[in-house]
Structures are given as C-alpha cells and as structure tokens.
XYZ file of C-alpha atoms in Angstrom:
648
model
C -24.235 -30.996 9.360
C -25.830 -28.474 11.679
C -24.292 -26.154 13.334
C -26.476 -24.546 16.254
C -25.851 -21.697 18.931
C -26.807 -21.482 22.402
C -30.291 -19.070 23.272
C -29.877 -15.433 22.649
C -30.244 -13.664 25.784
C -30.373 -9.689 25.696
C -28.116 -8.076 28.173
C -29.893 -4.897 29.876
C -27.950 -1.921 28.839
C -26.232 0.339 31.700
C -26.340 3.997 31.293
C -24.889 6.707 33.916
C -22.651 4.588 36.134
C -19.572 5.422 34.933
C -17.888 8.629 35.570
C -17.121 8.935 31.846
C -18.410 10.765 28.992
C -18.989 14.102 27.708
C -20.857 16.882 25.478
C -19.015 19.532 23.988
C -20.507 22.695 23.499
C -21.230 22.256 20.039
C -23.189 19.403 20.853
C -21.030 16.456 19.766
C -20.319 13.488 22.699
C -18.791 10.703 23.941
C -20.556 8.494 26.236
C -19.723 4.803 27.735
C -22.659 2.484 28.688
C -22.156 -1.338 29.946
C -22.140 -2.272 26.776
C -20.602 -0.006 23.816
C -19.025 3.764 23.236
C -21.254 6.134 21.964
C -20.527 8.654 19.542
C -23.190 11.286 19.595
C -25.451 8.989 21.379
C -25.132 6.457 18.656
C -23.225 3.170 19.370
C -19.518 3.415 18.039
C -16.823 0.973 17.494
C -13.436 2.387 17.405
C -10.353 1.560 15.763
C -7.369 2.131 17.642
C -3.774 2.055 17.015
C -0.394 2.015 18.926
C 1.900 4.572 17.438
C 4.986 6.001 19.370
C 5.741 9.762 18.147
C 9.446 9.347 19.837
C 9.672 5.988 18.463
C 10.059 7.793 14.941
C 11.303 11.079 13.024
C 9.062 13.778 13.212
C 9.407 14.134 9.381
C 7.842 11.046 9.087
C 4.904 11.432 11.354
C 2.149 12.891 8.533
C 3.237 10.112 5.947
C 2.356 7.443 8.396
C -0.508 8.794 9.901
C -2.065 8.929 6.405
C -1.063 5.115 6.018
C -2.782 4.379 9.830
C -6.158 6.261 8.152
C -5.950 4.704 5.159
C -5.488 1.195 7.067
C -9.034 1.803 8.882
C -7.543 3.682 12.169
C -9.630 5.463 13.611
C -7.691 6.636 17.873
C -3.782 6.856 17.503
C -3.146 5.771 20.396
C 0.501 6.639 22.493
C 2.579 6.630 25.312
C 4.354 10.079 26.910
C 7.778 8.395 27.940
C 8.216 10.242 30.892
C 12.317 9.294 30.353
C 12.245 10.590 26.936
C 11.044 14.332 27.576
C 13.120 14.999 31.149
C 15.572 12.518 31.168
C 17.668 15.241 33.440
C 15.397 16.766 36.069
C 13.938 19.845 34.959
C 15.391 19.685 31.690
C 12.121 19.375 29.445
C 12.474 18.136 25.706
C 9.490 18.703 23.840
C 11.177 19.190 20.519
C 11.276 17.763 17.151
C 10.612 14.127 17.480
C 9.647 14.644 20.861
C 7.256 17.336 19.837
C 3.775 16.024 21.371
C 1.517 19.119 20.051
C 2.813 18.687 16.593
C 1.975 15.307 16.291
C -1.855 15.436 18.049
C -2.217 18.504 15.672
C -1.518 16.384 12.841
C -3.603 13.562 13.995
C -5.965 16.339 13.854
C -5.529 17.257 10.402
C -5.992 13.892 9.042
C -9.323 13.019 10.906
C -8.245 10.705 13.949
C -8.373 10.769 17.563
C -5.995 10.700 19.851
C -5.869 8.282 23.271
C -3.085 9.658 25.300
C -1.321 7.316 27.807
C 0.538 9.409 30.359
C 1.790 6.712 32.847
C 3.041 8.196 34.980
C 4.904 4.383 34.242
C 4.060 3.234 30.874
C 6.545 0.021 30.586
C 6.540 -0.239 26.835
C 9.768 -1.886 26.546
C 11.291 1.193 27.721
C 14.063 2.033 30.378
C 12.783 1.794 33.767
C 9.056 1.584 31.988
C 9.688 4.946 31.687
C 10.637 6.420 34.538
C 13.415 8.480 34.534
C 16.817 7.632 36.071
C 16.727 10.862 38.440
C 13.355 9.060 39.762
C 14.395 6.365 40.475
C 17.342 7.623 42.925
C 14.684 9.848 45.016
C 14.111 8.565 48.500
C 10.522 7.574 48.129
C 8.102 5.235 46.966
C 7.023 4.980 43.362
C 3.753 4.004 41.300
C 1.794 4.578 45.145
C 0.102 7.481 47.095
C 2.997 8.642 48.594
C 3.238 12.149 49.210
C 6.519 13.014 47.228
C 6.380 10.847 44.880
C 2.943 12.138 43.497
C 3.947 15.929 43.694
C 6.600 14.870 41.073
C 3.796 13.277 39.259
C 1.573 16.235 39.585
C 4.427 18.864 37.723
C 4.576 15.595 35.291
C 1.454 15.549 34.148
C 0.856 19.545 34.425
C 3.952 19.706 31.838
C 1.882 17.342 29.251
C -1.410 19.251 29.793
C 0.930 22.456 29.046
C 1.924 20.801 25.166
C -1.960 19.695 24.625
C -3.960 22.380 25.821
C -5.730 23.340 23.209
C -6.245 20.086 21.495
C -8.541 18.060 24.224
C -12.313 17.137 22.636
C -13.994 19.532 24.621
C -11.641 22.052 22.978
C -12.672 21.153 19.660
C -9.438 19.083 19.503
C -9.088 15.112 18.867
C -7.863 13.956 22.427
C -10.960 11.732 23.541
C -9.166 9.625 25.903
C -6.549 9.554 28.346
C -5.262 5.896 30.104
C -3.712 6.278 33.394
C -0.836 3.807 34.622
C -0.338 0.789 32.810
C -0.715 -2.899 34.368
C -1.139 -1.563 37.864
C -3.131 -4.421 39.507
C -3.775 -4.240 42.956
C -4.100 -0.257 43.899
C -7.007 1.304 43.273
C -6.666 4.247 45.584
C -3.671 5.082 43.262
C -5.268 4.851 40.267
C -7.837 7.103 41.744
C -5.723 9.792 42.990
C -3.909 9.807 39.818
C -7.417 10.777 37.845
C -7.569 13.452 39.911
C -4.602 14.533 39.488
C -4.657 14.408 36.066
C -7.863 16.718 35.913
C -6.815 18.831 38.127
C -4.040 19.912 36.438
C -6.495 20.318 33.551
C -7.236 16.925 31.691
C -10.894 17.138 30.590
C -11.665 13.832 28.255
C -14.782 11.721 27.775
C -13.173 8.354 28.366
C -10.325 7.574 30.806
C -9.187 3.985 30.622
C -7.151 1.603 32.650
C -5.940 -1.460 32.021
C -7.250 -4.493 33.597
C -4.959 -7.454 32.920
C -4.293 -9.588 35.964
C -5.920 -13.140 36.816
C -9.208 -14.353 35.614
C -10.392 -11.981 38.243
C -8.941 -8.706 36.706
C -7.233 -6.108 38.399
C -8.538 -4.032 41.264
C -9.456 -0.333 39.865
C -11.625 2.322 40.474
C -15.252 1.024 39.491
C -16.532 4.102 38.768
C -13.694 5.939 37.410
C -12.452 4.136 34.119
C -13.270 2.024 30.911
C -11.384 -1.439 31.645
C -8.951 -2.491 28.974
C -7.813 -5.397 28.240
C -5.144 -7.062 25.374
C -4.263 -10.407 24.062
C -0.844 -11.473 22.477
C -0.042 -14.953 20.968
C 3.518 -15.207 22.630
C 5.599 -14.246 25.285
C 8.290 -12.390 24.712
C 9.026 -11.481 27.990
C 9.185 -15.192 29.113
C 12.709 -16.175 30.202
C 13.017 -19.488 28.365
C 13.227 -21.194 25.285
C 10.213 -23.079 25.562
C 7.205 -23.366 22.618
C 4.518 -22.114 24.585
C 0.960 -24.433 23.690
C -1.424 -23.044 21.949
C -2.855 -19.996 22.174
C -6.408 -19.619 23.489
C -6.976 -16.507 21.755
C -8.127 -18.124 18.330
C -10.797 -19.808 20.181
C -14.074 -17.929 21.034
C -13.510 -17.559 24.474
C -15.216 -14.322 25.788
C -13.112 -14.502 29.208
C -11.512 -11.104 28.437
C -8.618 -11.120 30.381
C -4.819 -12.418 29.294
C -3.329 -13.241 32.240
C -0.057 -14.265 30.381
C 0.562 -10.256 29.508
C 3.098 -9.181 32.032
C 2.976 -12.087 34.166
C 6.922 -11.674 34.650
C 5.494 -8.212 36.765
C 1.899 -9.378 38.602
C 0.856 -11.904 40.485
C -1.447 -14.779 38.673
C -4.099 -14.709 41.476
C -5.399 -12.819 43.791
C -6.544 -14.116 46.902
C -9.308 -11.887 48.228
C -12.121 -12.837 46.305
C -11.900 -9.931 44.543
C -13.670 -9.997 40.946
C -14.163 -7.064 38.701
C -17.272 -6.573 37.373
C -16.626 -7.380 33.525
C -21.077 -7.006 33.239
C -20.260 -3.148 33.921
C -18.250 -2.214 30.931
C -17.710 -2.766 27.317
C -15.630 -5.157 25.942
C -12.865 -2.932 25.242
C -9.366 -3.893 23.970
C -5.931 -1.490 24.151
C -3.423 -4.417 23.069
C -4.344 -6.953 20.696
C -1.140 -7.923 19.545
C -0.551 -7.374 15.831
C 3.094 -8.190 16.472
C 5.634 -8.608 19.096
C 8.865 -7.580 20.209
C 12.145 -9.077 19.492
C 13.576 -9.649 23.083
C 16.938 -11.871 23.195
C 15.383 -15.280 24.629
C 12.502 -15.361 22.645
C 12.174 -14.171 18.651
C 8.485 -14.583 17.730
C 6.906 -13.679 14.554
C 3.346 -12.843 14.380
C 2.124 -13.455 10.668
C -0.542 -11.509 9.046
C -3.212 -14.285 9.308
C -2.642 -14.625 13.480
C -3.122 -11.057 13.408
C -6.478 -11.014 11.310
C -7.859 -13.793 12.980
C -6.974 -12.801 16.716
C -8.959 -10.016 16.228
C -11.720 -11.543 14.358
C -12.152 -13.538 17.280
C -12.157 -11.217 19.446
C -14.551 -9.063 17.341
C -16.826 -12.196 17.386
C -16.479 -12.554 21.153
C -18.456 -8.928 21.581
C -14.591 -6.448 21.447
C -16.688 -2.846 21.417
C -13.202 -0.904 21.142
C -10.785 -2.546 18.638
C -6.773 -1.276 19.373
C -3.492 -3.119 18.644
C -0.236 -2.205 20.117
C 1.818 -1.918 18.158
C 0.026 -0.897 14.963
C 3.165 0.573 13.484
C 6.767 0.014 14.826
C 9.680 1.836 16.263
C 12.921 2.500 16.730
C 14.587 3.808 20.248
C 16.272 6.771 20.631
C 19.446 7.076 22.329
C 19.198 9.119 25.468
C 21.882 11.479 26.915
C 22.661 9.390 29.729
C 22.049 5.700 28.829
C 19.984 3.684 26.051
C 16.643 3.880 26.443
C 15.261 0.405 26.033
C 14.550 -2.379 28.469
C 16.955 -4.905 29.776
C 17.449 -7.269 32.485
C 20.001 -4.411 33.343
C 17.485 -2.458 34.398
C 15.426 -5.289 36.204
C 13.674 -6.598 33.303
C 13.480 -10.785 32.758
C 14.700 -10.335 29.212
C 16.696 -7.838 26.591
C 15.832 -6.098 23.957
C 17.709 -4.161 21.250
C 19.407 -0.937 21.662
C 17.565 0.805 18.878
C 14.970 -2.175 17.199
C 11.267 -1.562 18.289
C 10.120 -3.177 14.749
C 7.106 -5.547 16.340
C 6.730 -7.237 13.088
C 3.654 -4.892 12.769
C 0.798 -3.702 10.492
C 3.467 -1.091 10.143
C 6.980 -1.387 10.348
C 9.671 0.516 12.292
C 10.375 2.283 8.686
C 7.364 2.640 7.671
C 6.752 -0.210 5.239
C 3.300 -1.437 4.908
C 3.036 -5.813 5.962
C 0.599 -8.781 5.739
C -1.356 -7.701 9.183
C -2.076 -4.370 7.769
C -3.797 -5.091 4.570
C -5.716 -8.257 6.170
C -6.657 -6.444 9.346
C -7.819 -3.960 7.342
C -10.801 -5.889 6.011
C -12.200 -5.980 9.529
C -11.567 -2.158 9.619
C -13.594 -1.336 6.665
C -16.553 -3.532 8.408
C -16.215 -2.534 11.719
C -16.036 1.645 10.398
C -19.045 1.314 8.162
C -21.157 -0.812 10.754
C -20.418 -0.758 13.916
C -23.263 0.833 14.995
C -25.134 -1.814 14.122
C -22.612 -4.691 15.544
C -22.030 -2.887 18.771
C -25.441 -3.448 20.609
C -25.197 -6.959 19.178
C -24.327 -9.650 22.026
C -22.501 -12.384 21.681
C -24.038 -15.819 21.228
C -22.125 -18.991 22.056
C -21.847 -22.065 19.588
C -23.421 -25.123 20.814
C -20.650 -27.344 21.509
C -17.204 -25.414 22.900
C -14.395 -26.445 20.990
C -10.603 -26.005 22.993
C -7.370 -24.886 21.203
C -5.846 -27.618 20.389
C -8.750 -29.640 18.722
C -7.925 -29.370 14.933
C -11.172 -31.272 13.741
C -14.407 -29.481 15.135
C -15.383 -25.679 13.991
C -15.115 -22.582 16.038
C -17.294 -20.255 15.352
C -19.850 -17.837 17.222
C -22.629 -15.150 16.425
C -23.250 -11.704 17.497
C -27.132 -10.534 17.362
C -29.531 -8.717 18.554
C -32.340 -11.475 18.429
C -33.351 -10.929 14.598
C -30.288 -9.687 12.446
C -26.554 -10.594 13.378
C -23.434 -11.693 12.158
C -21.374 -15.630 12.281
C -18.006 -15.240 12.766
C -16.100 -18.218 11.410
C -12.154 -19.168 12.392
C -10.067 -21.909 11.083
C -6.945 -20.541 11.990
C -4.488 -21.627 14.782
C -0.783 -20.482 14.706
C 1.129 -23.317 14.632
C -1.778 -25.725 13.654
C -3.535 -27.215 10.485
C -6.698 -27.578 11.192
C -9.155 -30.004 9.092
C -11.290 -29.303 6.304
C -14.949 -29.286 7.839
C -17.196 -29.659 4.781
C -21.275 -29.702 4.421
C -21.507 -26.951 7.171
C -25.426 -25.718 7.070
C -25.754 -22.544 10.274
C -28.596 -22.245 12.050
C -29.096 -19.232 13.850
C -32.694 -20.433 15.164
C -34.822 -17.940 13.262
C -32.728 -18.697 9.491
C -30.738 -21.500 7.848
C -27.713 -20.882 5.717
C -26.834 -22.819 2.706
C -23.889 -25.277 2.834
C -20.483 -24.018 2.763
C -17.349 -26.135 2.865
C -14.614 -24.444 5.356
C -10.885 -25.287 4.119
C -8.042 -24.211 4.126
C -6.439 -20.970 6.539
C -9.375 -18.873 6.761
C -11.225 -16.519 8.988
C -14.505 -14.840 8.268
C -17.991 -13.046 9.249
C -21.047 -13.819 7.005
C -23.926 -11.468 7.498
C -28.078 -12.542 7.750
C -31.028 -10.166 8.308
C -29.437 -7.027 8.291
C -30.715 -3.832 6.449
C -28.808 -1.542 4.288
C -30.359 0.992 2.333
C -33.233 -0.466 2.608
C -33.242 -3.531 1.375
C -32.765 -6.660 3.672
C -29.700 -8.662 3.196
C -30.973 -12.366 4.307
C -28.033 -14.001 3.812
C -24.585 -13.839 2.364
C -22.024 -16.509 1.873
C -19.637 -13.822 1.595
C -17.392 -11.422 4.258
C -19.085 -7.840 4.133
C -16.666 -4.787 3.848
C -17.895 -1.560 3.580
C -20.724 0.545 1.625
C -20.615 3.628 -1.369
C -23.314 5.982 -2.098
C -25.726 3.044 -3.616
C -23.112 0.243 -3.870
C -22.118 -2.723 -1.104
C -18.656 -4.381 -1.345
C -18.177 -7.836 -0.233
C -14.991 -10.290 -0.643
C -15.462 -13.402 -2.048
C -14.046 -16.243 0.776
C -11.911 -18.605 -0.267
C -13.570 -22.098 -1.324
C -17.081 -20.671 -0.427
C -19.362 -20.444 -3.617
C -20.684 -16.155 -3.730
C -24.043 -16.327 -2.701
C -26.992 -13.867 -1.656
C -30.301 -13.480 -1.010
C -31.988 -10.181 -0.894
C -35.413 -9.166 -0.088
C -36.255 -13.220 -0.263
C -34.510 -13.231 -3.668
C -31.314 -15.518 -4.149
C -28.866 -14.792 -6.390
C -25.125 -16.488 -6.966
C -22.385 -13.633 -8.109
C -20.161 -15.595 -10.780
C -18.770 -12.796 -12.467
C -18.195 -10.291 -9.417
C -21.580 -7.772 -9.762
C -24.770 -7.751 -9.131
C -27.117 -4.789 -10.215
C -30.476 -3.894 -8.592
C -32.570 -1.265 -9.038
C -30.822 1.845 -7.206
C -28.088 -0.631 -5.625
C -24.820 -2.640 -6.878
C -23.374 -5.469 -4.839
C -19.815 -5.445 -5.615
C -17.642 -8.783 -5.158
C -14.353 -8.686 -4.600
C -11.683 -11.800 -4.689
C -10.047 -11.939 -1.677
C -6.675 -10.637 -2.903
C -7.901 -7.255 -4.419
C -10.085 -6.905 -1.387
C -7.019 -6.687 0.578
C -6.055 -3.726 -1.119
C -9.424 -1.588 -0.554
C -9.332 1.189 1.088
C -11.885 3.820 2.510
C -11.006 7.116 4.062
C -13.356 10.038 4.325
C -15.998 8.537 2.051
C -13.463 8.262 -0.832
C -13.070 4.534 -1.483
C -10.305 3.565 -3.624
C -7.855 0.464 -4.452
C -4.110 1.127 -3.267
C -1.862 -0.232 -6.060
C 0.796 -2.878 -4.649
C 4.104 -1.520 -3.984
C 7.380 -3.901 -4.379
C 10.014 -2.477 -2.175
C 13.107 -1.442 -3.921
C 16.399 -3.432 -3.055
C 19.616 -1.483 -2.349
C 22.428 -3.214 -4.155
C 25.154 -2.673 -1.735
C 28.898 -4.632 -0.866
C 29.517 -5.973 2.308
C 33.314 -6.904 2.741
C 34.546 -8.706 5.444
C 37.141 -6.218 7.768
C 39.556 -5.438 10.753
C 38.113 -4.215 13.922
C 37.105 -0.305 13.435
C 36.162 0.676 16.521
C 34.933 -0.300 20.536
C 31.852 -0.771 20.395
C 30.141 1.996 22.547
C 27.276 0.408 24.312
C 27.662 -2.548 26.639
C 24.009 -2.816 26.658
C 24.481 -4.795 23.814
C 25.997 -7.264 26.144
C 25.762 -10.700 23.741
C 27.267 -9.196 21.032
C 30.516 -8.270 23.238
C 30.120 -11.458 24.784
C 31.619 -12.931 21.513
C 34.909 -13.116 21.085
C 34.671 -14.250 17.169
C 32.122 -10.670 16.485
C 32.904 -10.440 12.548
C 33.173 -6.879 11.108
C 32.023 -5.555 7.078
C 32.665 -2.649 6.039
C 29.010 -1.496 3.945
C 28.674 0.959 1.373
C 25.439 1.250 -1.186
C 25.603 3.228 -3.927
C 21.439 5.512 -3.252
C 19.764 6.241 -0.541
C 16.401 5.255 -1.446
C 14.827 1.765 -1.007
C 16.470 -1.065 1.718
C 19.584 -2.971 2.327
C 18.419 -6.845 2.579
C 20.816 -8.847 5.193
C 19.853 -12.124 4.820
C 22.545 -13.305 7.105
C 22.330 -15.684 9.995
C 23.757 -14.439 12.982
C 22.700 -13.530 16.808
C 23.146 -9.935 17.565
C 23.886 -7.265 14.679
C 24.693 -3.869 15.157
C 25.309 -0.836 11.523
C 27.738 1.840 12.476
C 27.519 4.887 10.213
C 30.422 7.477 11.085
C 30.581 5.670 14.416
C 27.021 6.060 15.053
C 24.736 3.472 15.604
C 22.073 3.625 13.295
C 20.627 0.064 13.226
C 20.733 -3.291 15.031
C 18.813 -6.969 15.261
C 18.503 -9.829 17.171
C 18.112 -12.576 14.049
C 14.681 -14.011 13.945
C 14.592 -15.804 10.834
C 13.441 -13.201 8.688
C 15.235 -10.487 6.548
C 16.671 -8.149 7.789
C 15.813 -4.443 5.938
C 17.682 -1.256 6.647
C 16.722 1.848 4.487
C 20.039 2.284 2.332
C 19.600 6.231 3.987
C 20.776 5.189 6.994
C 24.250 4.133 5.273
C 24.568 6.209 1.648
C 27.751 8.516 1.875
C 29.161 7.431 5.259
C 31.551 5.039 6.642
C 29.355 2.658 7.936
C 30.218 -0.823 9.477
C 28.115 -4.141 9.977
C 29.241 -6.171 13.427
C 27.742 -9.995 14.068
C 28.101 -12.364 16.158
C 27.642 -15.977 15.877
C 24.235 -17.643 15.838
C 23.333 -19.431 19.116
C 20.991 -22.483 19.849
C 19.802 -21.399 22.892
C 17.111 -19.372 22.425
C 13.310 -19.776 20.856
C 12.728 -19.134 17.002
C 9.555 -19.431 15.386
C 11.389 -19.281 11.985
C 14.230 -21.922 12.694
C-alpha cells in the first residue's frame, strides 16, 4: 500500500523579532529565528537535560555529567530552589551540594551548556515550589508585580548572578539560557518585569525562555521577550485519583504543541479572552518531555524506555527544534533545617510525594545508574547532534490520512523536509497498546518511492532519502541513521526491516553489517549494539554493558526502634501494623534489592533517614553505602488497593 503526505509548504523564516540572541566578542552566537536556534548563524538542535545539583552529592556531580555527555546531552538544564539556598532569611547556603559555581564550572569542563531556571517559583515537586517558608509569611503578594514582593526577588536573583558571574556565554562561560518563572499563565507584565530584573542585576544570555503550557491557546507571555517552551508527559502524577487515564496523544503526530494536562491541578484549562499565542513566531521548543515521572502517593506510573524513545521521536517528527527532558537524571531531596523539602498536600499540593525519593524512573536514576530511556533515547541524540543542522530548517509534513490514539490498525507516521531531501519518522508504539502489524508499506514522499517495508512489532524509527553526506547522496535507506566518523556513516539495522540503501542511484542490501565505497564505509549496526554507541567530542566508541552488583544483605523482622521523626510521611504512621527489620550488608559497593510489596517504606541508618519509597511495582535499589557499618532499620507498611499502579 501507499502511504502519501499532505503538500510541502515552506514556512517563511522570521529573523529579528525576538529580543533574544547574542555575539560574544570572540565572535561565537546564539540567535533564535521563527523557526530554529542558531549556533553561529548555523541552525542548531539542542539536547537538553534536567539535572538538579541539590538533588545529588556534589561528589557525584562530574561522574554524572560525563554519563549526561556521553548520553548525547548537550544544555544541563536546572532549577535554583530558592528554599534550598536561604531557607532562613538571609542565611545563604551556597556550599557543597548546594554549590551552584562548582557545578556550571564543571558543566564547563566537560563541554555542555548550562540553562539556568531561577524561578523565582520553580514548583519541581518541591516545598512551596520553592519558595521559602519565611516568604510565604510576608504580608504581600507573591509570583505578581507587587512592590515588596519583587524587591525580595530582586536581592534573589542578584545573590545567583553573584555565584555565576563569570560563567555567562558572553563571559566565555557555558550559561546560554536562563527560564524565568515556571507555568505562570496569565501575567505577562510579571514575566516582563522579572526579565528585567534579572538583567539588571546582571543576567546577560542569548536565550531566555518561558514556559507556555496552558490551554490549546498557550499562556499569555511577553511576545517579544522569550523562547516559548513547552513539555509533554504520558501520565499524571499529580492527578488526585486512581483512574487509568486514556491514551496518550503524545505518540500520535500531533504538532499542537501544547500539554494542557501538565499542571492542570494549578491553571485554568481555558482562557476566555480570545487570547492565542502566536506558536508561527517561535521554534518548536521543548523544556519537559517526560523521560519519567514522579512517584506521588495516588498515582505510581512507570515510564518505560520505549514511551520515552518514542515520545520524543514523535515529537522530533512533529518539527521539536530544542529537544530537553525533565528529568534526565533523578534525585533525591534533601532534608532542610526547618521542615522536609518536598511537596505535599501539606503544603497545598493535590498529592504527596516522598520525603527523600526524586528517582523519576529516568534516563538516569536518583543514584546514578544508567536505564532503558537512556541508551534508547540516545539513538535520537547521536542523530539529532550530528545533523541537526540539516533537520532543523526542515518543516513538518503531515501524513495523508490522521490517525487518533487509540486506533491500533492504521500507521502514524510523518516527514520533515525541506521540499527535496527529508526524513519519515515512523511510530508503532502506544503505552498501554499493541498495535497491528502493517505489512507491504511502500512511502511516497511525492518526488521518491521507498521500497516495501513490513512494520511489526514495538518500534519507532526515522529513515532518511535525498540527503548529502560527504558528498555522496544518500537516496534512500531502510535503516535509522545515527551519527558520522571521519569517512564512515553508522546506521542501526530496524527490527523486521530488510538493510537497504541506495547511494548515488546505486542500491545495495547490507547482509553482513558493512558496506565499503571508495573513501566512505557505511557501518550497520543491530539494534542492540547500537544502543550502546556513543559519541562525545568526535571520539565514537561502544560502552560495554554493566550488570549492577547485588548487595547480599539480611533483613530480620524486629521490635519498634524508634518514633519515626517526620509526620510528613503521614501513610506510613497512618498504619498501625508498620513492620520493622533490622538491615545489615556486609560492603558498601553495589545495591540492596527490596523486592517487597508494601505501601510506604522508609531505611533508618543511625536514626537517619537515608532512603524511602512509595511501592510501584518495581525493585526497589538502595546503594548498600547508605547502610554498610551502621544500625540501620527498614519500616513498611501494608500494601493498599486504593491507589493507581501501572505495574499491578
């Protein structure tokens, strides 16, 4: 069968009507037009990821940057908890893991940018979205232009500019962005006056972003002033029910760029002005695709590697210009000096979270273990950092026929071009779905027919025709295109899909994994070794698979120890039948598994806290460190039916 696309129609590029961009002095720049970024006025697709310096030991912070390069990151992107650095007014912590200039240095060091998000309110699961208790007891007016409230903003932000100066681009340093706010919908004056602000107090970045999140419509923001971002997740974990939701839009290609489920416990789902944002003025940019979610108490989702890969696939396919996840590696919350630090419906919020677990089920997890997303997002990295430049001017293209989430029979797929060379992006992936095998499928992009290819199985991928690389034209390829060496080409090989090429009119089929031309080597890769390429400054390499090492440790079952110190832990004490172990391990290298079924679990080592979970149907692993040569205690209480597991 045929399978057609609407008419390509080229979208005139806007240049110089955003307030954004910038040359340094050595002649290197960032610019924003209506469609891409532009990295010394070529077009440039970034690859950004959610990392939270507080969230983690400072001693940690190099190891796992080098894992976020290696896994095709390009902006480390994170939030300044305002809560976390002066939890006591005028008491500033900018120390150890709170050390904000040691950690942009290092992103320095190891070739990424930085995209700052200074709030002032940041949400991000954290105590009062960040604001500070003292804040919050001040007679006046928050997250608006009211006169006290933003001279407490202004000393805010001058006190971050104080631990960065030095580092911003135009300084030679890796800060090229700064996002003000965070799901602020309907005050634009605000989010003005806080740019200003912000630069005043000496912020000088080529992109300032905002997010844009609200209805269909988007939120109301400075036209001028920002690039819009936007996110996507594939569940709700702030919903207050136990509900499966339906399915998720976002592994259809639907270019409406706005998720009006994020934070829809905090906005309103329409507004009722007639108010539309211009989406035709800026690139599709995204801060939050969700590579994971949080563990809240009603609702314990799991986002597996394959919704990850193919979420942003589509989104890649639907023209997304700026790539970012949140979270790309996970967390765990500190304790402050007044209160826990995470969010709760103690402190107004529709749902709980755990004291100390900001895991996400992530590329990267809380302890720094490498999952599913992050090798299979990956393969998108190594595209998108090798040719984005020529993807980025690309438009999208629609298929012929639409097809909705929930039909499992009819392919999705769409095409980026730019009228001669382009790129089919393919998904048969739904969470929660199996779609049908959709065999004898024959693409016609209206200027070139590809061969037949059968589409089975779970699988999501982007087959390449017209395009030019090192001078020779790549017509077609029934095969997902990775990255490029000094004279070599790597491909994967997709699953069910015979290898084929054709170059400079020339077809070839790849049985045995290589093809070699004359200055040029096309190098096929099966799927599962592809997974495990990696590229970082030129140097591309294979990273050998690493099996955790399992802790054996003894668990036996005890007395009460202790009262348990935090009541923000409330269903745990809301047990009366909470069962105590006493836990020892006998190293403290590798991870305890608790494979347990409970509700709430909290580890105790010398009557600290140390580690805790909401059961979700997965293992549970907690580096043996955390316990080896303490007393340490395990506390659960009983499994519950009412709330929503993915994993039952």
């Amino acid at each position: 069968m045929i399978y057609r696309f609407k008419n390509y129609q080229k979208r005139k590029i806007k240049r110089a009507h955003l307030k954004l961009g910038e040359t340094r002095a050595d002649g290197f720049s960032f610019n924003v037009n209506s469609v891409y970024i532009e990295q010394n006025c070529k077009p440039w697709i970034g690859v950004m990821g959610e990392y939270h310096f507080v969230r983690d030991n400072h001693e940690n912070w190099e190891a796992e940057l080098i894992k976020m390069r290696a896994g095709g990151i390009t902006i480390v992107s994170t939030y300044v908890f305002w809560i976390y650095h002066e939890e006591l007014e005028g008491e500033y912590d900018f120390s150890e893991d709170r050390d904000l200039r040691s950690f942009v240095t290092l992103c320095k060091k190891h070739g990424l940018y930085v995209m700052l998000r200074i709030g002032p309110w940041c949400h991000g699961e954290v105590r009062n979205g960040g604001f500070p208790d003292w804040l919050l007891k001040k007679d006046c007016k928050l997250r608006e232009n009211n006169g006290e409230y933003l001279e407490l903003v202004r000393k805010w932000y001058g006190r971050i500019f104080s631990e960065v100066d030095g580092l911003l681009f135009n300084q030679g340093g890796p800060i090229i962005g700064v996002q003000i706010e965070n799901e602020l919908t309907d005050q634009p004056e605000h989010l003005a006056t806080l740019k200003e602000m912000a630069m005043s107090v000496g912020f000088k970045v080529p992109i300032w972003t905002v997010t844009g999140w609200n209805s269909a419509y988007g939120a109301k923001v400075p036209l001028e002033d920002f690039l819009v971002v936007f996110g996507a997740y594939v569940d709700a974990p702030w919903a207050d029910h136990q509900e499966k939701l339906p399915p998720s839009r976002h592994f259809i290609f639907d270019t409406m760029r706005n998720d009006a489920a994020i934070g829809m416990d905090l906005i309103n789902a329409t507004d009722d002005d007639g108010w539309r944002l211009p989406y035709e003025d800026y690139p599709f940019a995204t801060c939050e695709l969700g590579s994971g979610l949080p563990i809240s108490y009603m609702r314990r989702s799991i986002v597996s590697g394959m919704d990850a890969y193919a979420l942003s696939l589509v989104k890649l396919g639907c023209g997304n210009n700026l790539v970012g996840y949140y979270m790309y590696h996970g967390g765990t919350n500190k304790i402050g000096k007044l209160s826990t630090l995470q969010e709760c419906k103690a402190t107004g919020y529709p749902n709980d979270y755990p004291i100390l677990n900001y895991d996400f089920h992530t590329c990267i997890s809380q302890y720094g273990q490498t999952n599913e997303q992050y090798e299979l997002c990956n393969i998108l990295h190594l595209f998108i950092n090798d040719f984005g430049d020529m993807l980025a001017p690309m438009e999208h293209v629609a298929a012929t026929e639409f097809v909705i989430e929930d039909d499992v029979t009819h392919l999705r797929y769409a095409m980026r071009t730019d009228g001669k060379a382009g790129f089919i992006f393919v998904n048969h992936h739904q969470r929660f779905l199996q779609l049908e095998d959709v065999c004898d499928v024959v693409f016609d992009t209206g200027f070139f027919r590809f061969p037949s290819i059968d589409v089975k199985g779970d699988i999501a991928f982007i087959l390449p025709f017209n395009i030019k690389i090192f001078g020779k034209t790549i017509d077609y390829a029934t095969l997902q295109l990775l990255c490029k060496g000094e004279r070599e080409i790597y491909f994967a090989r997709i699953e069910g899909i015979e290898p084929r090429i054709s170059i400079d009119g020339v077809e070839y089929i790849i049985s045995d994994g290589k093809l070699e031309l004359e200055e040029l080597s096309i190098i096929v890769l099966e799927w599962q070794k592809a997974r495990r390429l990696r590229k970082v400054h030129d140097r591309i390499y294979f990273e050998p698979k690493v099996e955790e090492s399992k802790v054996a440790y003894t668990k036996t079952l005890c007395e009460k120890a202790f009262d348990i110190p935090y009541e923000a832990e409330f269903y745990l004490l809301k047990d009366n039948e909470l069962k105590w172990f006493k836990l020892s391990v006998d190293s403290d290298e590798g991870f305890v598994e608790i494979r347990d079924k409970y509700d709430v679990a909290q580890i105790y080592a010398d009557g600290v806290l140390v580690a805790d979970s909401f059961f979700d149907g997965l293992c549970w692993n907690v580096p043996a460190a955390l316990i080896y040569g303490k007393e340490a205690y395990l506390i659960e209480s009983s499994f519950r039916q009412e709330i929503y597991l993915d994993l039952k």
